[in-house]
Amino acid sequence: MPVPLADFPVLVPVPDEDLVLAQLAVRVHVPERWPQGPLCRSERVPYPCRLARWGHATLHAAGFGPGRLP
């Protein structure tokens, strides 16, 4: 059985470059419905993928909540 990889680290304070990449990650790595369950539209792995988790965690660390992208 494959072992999941550790999440990417979230830097605090969040650099501006990471905000831009996090916005892109949450827009591209979104769930898509499949018979076996939700998969990342970009990577076809179970959602949320590593980049989606990192993007959401980074935006949260920068003070942005759900539905509030910078």
PDB file of N, CA and C in Angstrom:
ATOM      1  N   MET A   1       0.841  -1.181   0.000  1.00  0.00           N
ATOM      2  CA  MET A   1       0.000   0.000   0.000  1.00  0.00           C
ATOM      3  C   MET A   1       0.886   1.244   0.000  1.00  0.00           C
ATOM      4  N   PRO A   2       0.643   2.207  -0.898  1.00  0.00           N
ATOM      5  CA  PRO A   2       1.480   3.409  -0.943  1.00  0.00           C
ATOM      6  C   PRO A   2       1.284   4.263   0.308  1.00  0.00           C
ATOM      7  N   VAL A   3       2.379   4.848   0.746  1.00  0.00           N
ATOM      8  CA  VAL A   3       2.343   5.730   1.912  1.00  0.00           C
ATOM      9  C   VAL A   3       2.192   7.164   1.423  1.00  0.00           C
ATOM     10  N   PRO A   4       1.214   7.928   1.964  1.00  0.00           N
ATOM     11  CA  PRO A   4       1.061   9.319   1.525  1.00  0.00           C
ATOM     12  C   PRO A   4       2.287  10.146   1.888  1.00  0.00           C
ATOM     13  N   LEU A   5       2.612  11.052   1.018  1.00  0.00           N
ATOM     14  CA  LEU A   5       3.740  11.940   1.260  1.00  0.00           C
ATOM     15  C   LEU A   5       3.329  13.026   2.240  1.00  0.00           C
ATOM     16  N   ALA A   6       4.297  13.533   2.980  1.00  0.00           N
ATOM     17  CA  ALA A   6       4.025  14.610   3.933  1.00  0.00           C
ATOM     18  C   ALA A   6       3.621  15.870   3.178  1.00  0.00           C
ATOM     19  N   ASP A   7       2.826  16.696   3.837  1.00  0.00           N
ATOM     20  CA  ASP A   7       2.401  17.948   3.221  1.00  0.00           C
ATOM     21  C   ASP A   7       3.576  18.900   3.059  1.00  0.00           C
ATOM     22  N   PHE A   8       3.437  19.804   2.101  1.00  0.00           N
ATOM     23  CA  PHE A   8       4.437  20.842   1.911  1.00  0.00           C
ATOM     24  C   PHE A   8       4.380  21.801   3.103  1.00  0.00           C
ATOM     25  N   PRO A   9       5.527  22.351   3.513  1.00  0.00           N
ATOM     26  CA  PRO A   9       5.500  23.276   4.651  1.00  0.00           C
ATOM     27  C   PRO A   9       4.852  24.614   4.280  1.00  0.00           C
ATOM     28  N   VAL A  10       4.209  25.212   5.256  1.00  0.00           N
ATOM     29  CA  VAL A  10       3.599  26.534   5.084  1.00  0.00           C
ATOM     30  C   VAL A  10       4.474  27.530   5.837  1.00  0.00           C
ATOM     31  N   LEU A  11       5.009  28.491   5.112  1.00  0.00           N
ATOM     32  CA  LEU A  11       5.873  29.497   5.729  1.00  0.00           C
ATOM     33  C   LEU A  11       5.021  30.594   6.364  1.00  0.00           C
ATOM     34  N   VAL A  12       5.403  30.993   7.583  1.00  0.00           N
ATOM     35  CA  VAL A  12       4.719  32.078   8.274  1.00  0.00           C
ATOM     36  C   VAL A  12       5.785  33.056   8.718  1.00  0.00           C
ATOM     37  N   PRO A  13       5.685  34.316   8.363  1.00  0.00           N
ATOM     38  CA  PRO A  13       4.639  34.945   7.553  1.00  0.00           C
ATOM     39  C   PRO A  13       4.701  34.453   6.105  1.00  0.00           C
ATOM     40  N   VAL A  14       3.562  34.505   5.466  1.00  0.00           N
ATOM     41  CA  VAL A  14       3.427  33.982   4.108  1.00  0.00           C
ATOM     42  C   VAL A  14       4.024  34.978   3.111  1.00  0.00           C
ATOM     43  N   PRO A  15       5.026  34.542   2.336  1.00  0.00           N
ATOM     44  CA  PRO A  15       5.596  35.430   1.309  1.00  0.00           C
ATOM     45  C   PRO A  15       4.575  35.701   0.191  1.00  0.00           C
ATOM     46  N   ASP A  16       4.697  36.852  -0.440  1.00  0.00           N
ATOM     47  CA  ASP A  16       3.781  37.221  -1.529  1.00  0.00           C
ATOM     48  C   ASP A  16       3.798  36.184  -2.654  1.00  0.00           C
ATOM     49  N   GLU A  17       4.979  35.626  -2.947  1.00  0.00           N
ATOM     50  CA  GLU A  17       5.078  34.633  -4.010  1.00  0.00           C
ATOM     51  C   GLU A  17       4.245  33.392  -3.673  1.00  0.00           C
ATOM     52  N   ASP A  18       4.242  33.005  -2.397  1.00  0.00           N
ATOM     53  CA  ASP A  18       3.455  31.840  -1.990  1.00  0.00           C
ATOM     54  C   ASP A  18       1.962  32.114  -2.093  1.00  0.00           C
ATOM     55  N   LEU A  19       1.547  33.353  -1.845  1.00  0.00           N
ATOM     56  CA  LEU A  19       0.125  33.693  -2.000  1.00  0.00           C
ATOM     57  C   LEU A  19      -0.331  33.501  -3.439  1.00  0.00           C
ATOM     58  N   VAL A  20       0.486  33.932  -4.369  1.00  0.00           N
ATOM     59  CA  VAL A  20       0.152  33.794  -5.785  1.00  0.00           C
ATOM     60  C   VAL A  20       0.057  32.314  -6.156  1.00  0.00           C
ATOM     61  N   LEU A  21       1.035  31.519  -5.721  1.00  0.00           N
ATOM     62  CA  LEU A  21       1.029  30.090  -6.035  1.00  0.00           C
ATOM     63  C   LEU A  21      -0.113  29.363  -5.331  1.00  0.00           C
ATOM     64  N   ALA A  22      -0.440  29.756  -4.109  1.00  0.00           N
ATOM     65  CA  ALA A  22      -1.539  29.132  -3.375  1.00  0.00           C
ATOM     66  C   ALA A  22      -2.875  29.404  -4.066  1.00  0.00           C
ATOM     67  N   GLN A  23      -3.064  30.624  -4.570  1.00  0.00           N
ATOM     68  CA  GLN A  23      -4.287  30.950  -5.312  1.00  0.00           C
ATOM     69  C   GLN A  23      -4.417  30.043  -6.532  1.00  0.00           C
ATOM     70  N   LEU A  24      -3.329  29.881  -7.246  1.00  0.00           N
ATOM     71  CA  LEU A  24      -3.342  29.027  -8.432  1.00  0.00           C
ATOM     72  C   LEU A  24      -3.626  27.575  -8.050  1.00  0.00           C
ATOM     73  N   ALA A  25      -3.014  27.112  -6.976  1.00  0.00           N
ATOM     74  CA  ALA A  25      -3.201  25.727  -6.545  1.00  0.00           C
ATOM     75  C   ALA A  25      -4.663  25.435  -6.210  1.00  0.00           C
ATOM     76  N   VAL A  26      -5.330  26.343  -5.489  1.00  0.00           N
ATOM     77  CA  VAL A  26      -6.719  26.061  -5.111  1.00  0.00           C
ATOM     78  C   VAL A  26      -7.670  26.216  -6.292  1.00  0.00           C
ATOM     79  N   ARG A  27      -7.267  26.935  -7.323  1.00  0.00           N
ATOM     80  CA  ARG A  27      -8.110  27.059  -8.524  1.00  0.00           C
ATOM     81  C   ARG A  27      -7.946  25.871  -9.472  1.00  0.00           C
ATOM     82  N   VAL A  28      -6.751  25.299  -9.521  1.00  0.00           N
ATOM     83  CA  VAL A  28      -6.460  24.218 -10.458  1.00  0.00           C
ATOM     84  C   VAL A  28      -6.724  22.851  -9.831  1.00  0.00           C
ATOM     85  N   HIS A  29      -6.375  22.682  -8.579  1.00  0.00           N
ATOM     86  CA  HIS A  29      -6.500  21.390  -7.898  1.00  0.00           C
ATOM     87  C   HIS A  29      -7.830  21.333  -7.155  1.00  0.00           C
ATOM     88  N   VAL A  30      -8.884  21.127  -7.905  1.00  0.00           N
ATOM     89  CA  VAL A  30     -10.246  21.094  -7.367  1.00  0.00           C
ATOM     90  C   VAL A  30     -10.805  19.674  -7.488  1.00  0.00           C
ATOM     91  N   PRO A  31     -11.818  19.345  -6.673  1.00  0.00           N
ATOM     92  CA  PRO A  31     -12.365  17.989  -6.756  1.00  0.00           C
ATOM     93  C   PRO A  31     -13.225  17.795  -7.993  1.00  0.00           C
ATOM     94  N   GLU A  32     -13.189  16.590  -8.484  1.00  0.00           N
ATOM     95  CA  GLU A  32     -14.018  16.197  -9.617  1.00  0.00           C
ATOM     96  C   GLU A  32     -14.642  14.846  -9.252  1.00  0.00           C
ATOM     97  N   ARG A  33     -15.936  14.708  -9.499  1.00  0.00           N
ATOM     98  CA  ARG A  33     -16.638  13.489  -9.110  1.00  0.00           C
ATOM     99  C   ARG A  33     -16.307  12.339 -10.049  1.00  0.00           C
ATOM    100  N   TRP A  34     -15.954  11.206  -9.447  1.00  0.00           N
ATOM    101  CA  TRP A  34     -15.685   9.972 -10.157  1.00  0.00           C
ATOM    102  C   TRP A  34     -16.401   8.856  -9.415  1.00  0.00           C
ATOM    103  N   PRO A  35     -16.640   7.717 -10.074  1.00  0.00           N
ATOM    104  CA  PRO A  35     -17.323   6.616  -9.383  1.00  0.00           C
ATOM    105  C   PRO A  35     -16.614   6.169  -8.089  1.00  0.00           C
ATOM    106  N   GLN A  36     -15.295   6.241  -8.051  1.00  0.00           N
ATOM    107  CA  GLN A  36     -14.552   5.821  -6.866  1.00  0.00           C
ATOM    108  C   GLN A  36     -14.439   6.920  -5.818  1.00  0.00           C
ATOM    109  N   GLY A  37     -15.021   8.094  -6.067  1.00  0.00           N
ATOM    110  CA  GLY A  37     -14.996   9.207  -5.117  1.00  0.00           C
ATOM    111  C   GLY A  37     -14.368  10.435  -5.738  1.00  0.00           C
ATOM    112  N   PRO A  38     -14.302  11.513  -4.967  1.00  0.00           N
ATOM    113  CA  PRO A  38     -13.729  12.750  -5.512  1.00  0.00           C
ATOM    114  C   PRO A  38     -12.229  12.616  -5.747  1.00  0.00           C
ATOM    115  N   LEU A  39     -11.813  13.003  -6.965  1.00  0.00           N
ATOM    116  CA  LEU A  39     -10.399  13.011  -7.329  1.00  0.00           C
ATOM    117  C   LEU A  39      -9.993  14.424  -7.708  1.00  0.00           C
ATOM    118  N   CYS A  40      -8.710  14.725  -7.513  1.00  0.00           N
ATOM    119  CA  CYS A  40      -8.172  16.013  -7.941  1.00  0.00           C
ATOM    120  C   CYS A  40      -8.269  16.084  -9.460  1.00  0.00           C
ATOM    121  N   ARG A  41      -8.854  17.150  -9.972  1.00  0.00           N
ATOM    122  CA  ARG A  41      -9.022  17.295 -11.418  1.00  0.00           C
ATOM    123  C   ARG A  41      -7.682  17.313 -12.141  1.00  0.00           C
ATOM    124  N   SER A  42      -6.652  17.820 -11.503  1.00  0.00           N
ATOM    125  CA  SER A  42      -5.355  17.949 -12.141  1.00  0.00           C
ATOM    126  C   SER A  42      -4.503  16.684 -12.024  1.00  0.00           C
ATOM    127  N   GLU A  43      -4.538  16.036 -10.855  1.00  0.00           N
ATOM    128  CA  GLU A  43      -3.625  14.919 -10.613  1.00  0.00           C
ATOM    129  C   GLU A  43      -4.286  13.549 -10.624  1.00  0.00           C
ATOM    130  N   ARG A  44      -5.604  13.488 -10.578  1.00  0.00           N
ATOM    131  CA  ARG A  44      -6.353  12.227 -10.541  1.00  0.00           C
ATOM    132  C   ARG A  44      -5.958  11.349  -9.353  1.00  0.00           C
ATOM    133  N   VAL A  45      -5.718  11.994  -8.212  1.00  0.00           N
ATOM    134  CA  VAL A  45      -5.488  11.305  -6.942  1.00  0.00           C
ATOM    135  C   VAL A  45      -6.627  11.719  -6.014  1.00  0.00           C
ATOM    136  N   PRO A  46      -6.859  10.975  -4.922  1.00  0.00           N
ATOM    137  CA  PRO A  46      -7.950  11.365  -4.023  1.00  0.00           C
ATOM    138  C   PRO A  46      -7.818  12.821  -3.572  1.00  0.00           C
ATOM    139  N   TYR A  47      -8.946  13.523  -3.643  1.00  0.00           N
ATOM    140  CA  TYR A  47      -8.978  14.928  -3.237  1.00  0.00           C
ATOM    141  C   TYR A  47      -9.153  15.010  -1.731  1.00  0.00           C
ATOM    142  N   PRO A  48      -8.471  15.907  -1.061  1.00  0.00           N
ATOM    143  CA  PRO A  48      -7.560  16.934  -1.552  1.00  0.00           C
ATOM    144  C   PRO A  48      -6.141  16.389  -1.730  1.00  0.00           C
ATOM    145  N   CYS A  49      -5.523  16.759  -2.835  1.00  0.00           N
ATOM    146  CA  CYS A  49      -4.148  16.359  -3.103  1.00  0.00           C
ATOM    147  C   CYS A  49      -3.199  17.244  -2.274  1.00  0.00           C
ATOM    148  N   ARG A  50      -1.921  16.965  -2.347  1.00  0.00           N
ATOM    149  CA  ARG A  50      -0.937  17.731  -1.563  1.00  0.00           C
ATOM    150  C   ARG A  50      -0.966  19.219  -1.897  1.00  0.00           C
ATOM    151  N   LEU A  51      -1.050  19.561  -3.175  1.00  0.00           N
ATOM    152  CA  LEU A  51      -1.042  20.976  -3.546  1.00  0.00           C
ATOM    153  C   LEU A  51      -2.316  21.686  -3.117  1.00  0.00           C
ATOM    154  N   ALA A  52      -3.448  21.004  -3.175  1.00  0.00           N
ATOM    155  CA  ALA A  52      -4.690  21.616  -2.698  1.00  0.00           C
ATOM    156  C   ALA A  52      -4.607  21.863  -1.200  1.00  0.00           C
ATOM    157  N   ARG A  53      -4.099  20.884  -0.442  1.00  0.00           N
ATOM    158  CA  ARG A  53      -3.965  21.063   1.007  1.00  0.00           C
ATOM    159  C   ARG A  53      -3.008  22.199   1.322  1.00  0.00           C
ATOM    160  N   TRP A  54      -1.870  22.258   0.602  1.00  0.00           N
ATOM    161  CA  TRP A  54      -0.902  23.328   0.832  1.00  0.00           C
ATOM    162  C   TRP A  54      -1.506  24.686   0.485  1.00  0.00           C
ATOM    163  N   GLY A  55      -2.197  24.769  -0.644  1.00  0.00           N
ATOM    164  CA  GLY A  55      -2.793  26.041  -1.053  1.00  0.00           C
ATOM    165  C   GLY A  55      -3.794  26.550  -0.042  1.00  0.00           C
ATOM    166  N   HIS A  56      -4.683  25.684   0.421  1.00  0.00           N
ATOM    167  CA  HIS A  56      -5.676  26.092   1.416  1.00  0.00           C
ATOM    168  C   HIS A  56      -5.004  26.465   2.742  1.00  0.00           C
ATOM    169  N   ALA A  57      -4.006  25.689   3.175  1.00  0.00           N
ATOM    170  CA  ALA A  57      -3.309  25.981   4.431  1.00  0.00           C
ATOM    171  C   ALA A  57      -2.546  27.304   4.334  1.00  0.00           C
ATOM    172  N   THR A  58      -1.949  27.571   3.188  1.00  0.00           N
ATOM    173  CA  THR A  58      -1.204  28.817   3.001  1.00  0.00           C
ATOM    174  C   THR A  58      -2.142  30.016   3.035  1.00  0.00           C
ATOM    175  N   LEU A  59      -3.272  29.924   2.334  1.00  0.00           N
ATOM    176  CA  LEU A  59      -4.233  31.030   2.350  1.00  0.00           C
ATOM    177  C   LEU A  59      -4.801  31.235   3.748  1.00  0.00           C
ATOM    178  N   HIS A  60      -5.047  30.150   4.470  1.00  0.00           N
ATOM    179  CA  HIS A  60      -5.550  30.261   5.839  1.00  0.00           C
ATOM    180  C   HIS A  60      -4.511  30.937   6.734  1.00  0.00           C
ATOM    181  N   ALA A  61      -3.230  30.561   6.579  1.00  0.00           N
ATOM    182  CA  ALA A  61      -2.150  31.167   7.373  1.00  0.00           C
ATOM    183  C   ALA A  61      -2.001  32.661   7.078  1.00  0.00           C
ATOM    184  N   ALA A  62      -2.375  33.058   5.857  1.00  0.00           N
ATOM    185  CA  ALA A  62      -2.284  34.474   5.474  1.00  0.00           C
ATOM    186  C   ALA A  62      -3.534  35.258   5.907  1.00  0.00           C
ATOM    187  N   GLY A  63      -4.519  34.566   6.496  1.00  0.00           N
ATOM    188  CA  GLY A  63      -5.691  35.257   7.005  1.00  0.00           C
ATOM    189  C   GLY A  63      -6.896  35.208   6.089  1.00  0.00           C
ATOM    190  N   PHE A  64      -6.850  34.409   5.064  1.00  0.00           N
ATOM    191  CA  PHE A  64      -7.974  34.297   4.139  1.00  0.00           C
ATOM    192  C   PHE A  64      -8.757  33.042   4.462  1.00  0.00           C
ATOM    193  N   GLY A  65     -10.061  33.195   4.661  1.00  0.00           N
ATOM    194  CA  GLY A  65     -10.911  32.069   4.969  1.00  0.00           C
ATOM    195  C   GLY A  65     -11.552  31.494   3.710  1.00  0.00           C
ATOM    196  N   PRO A  66     -12.445  30.519   3.899  1.00  0.00           N
ATOM    197  CA  PRO A  66     -13.125  29.933   2.732  1.00  0.00           C
ATOM    198  C   PRO A  66     -13.889  30.987   1.936  1.00  0.00           C
ATOM    199  N   GLY A  67     -13.694  30.960   0.629  1.00  0.00           N
ATOM    200  CA  GLY A  67     -14.395  31.909  -0.235  1.00  0.00           C
ATOM    201  C   GLY A  67     -13.806  33.300  -0.273  1.00  0.00           C
ATOM    202  N   ARG A  68     -12.670  33.502   0.397  1.00  0.00           N
ATOM    203  CA  ARG A  68     -12.045  34.831   0.417  1.00  0.00           C
ATOM    204  C   ARG A  68     -10.630  34.750  -0.138  1.00  0.00           C
ATOM    205  N   LEU A  69     -10.505  34.664  -1.439  1.00  0.00           N
ATOM    206  CA  LEU A  69      -9.180  34.659  -2.067  1.00  0.00           C
ATOM    207  C   LEU A  69      -8.668  36.081  -2.159  1.00  0.00           C
ATOM    208  N   PRO A  70      -7.367  36.245  -2.023  1.00  0.00           N
ATOM    209  CA  PRO A  70      -6.787  37.608  -2.149  1.00  0.00           C
ATOM    210  C   PRO A  70      -6.877  38.116  -3.563  1.00  0.00           C
TER     211      PRO A  70
END
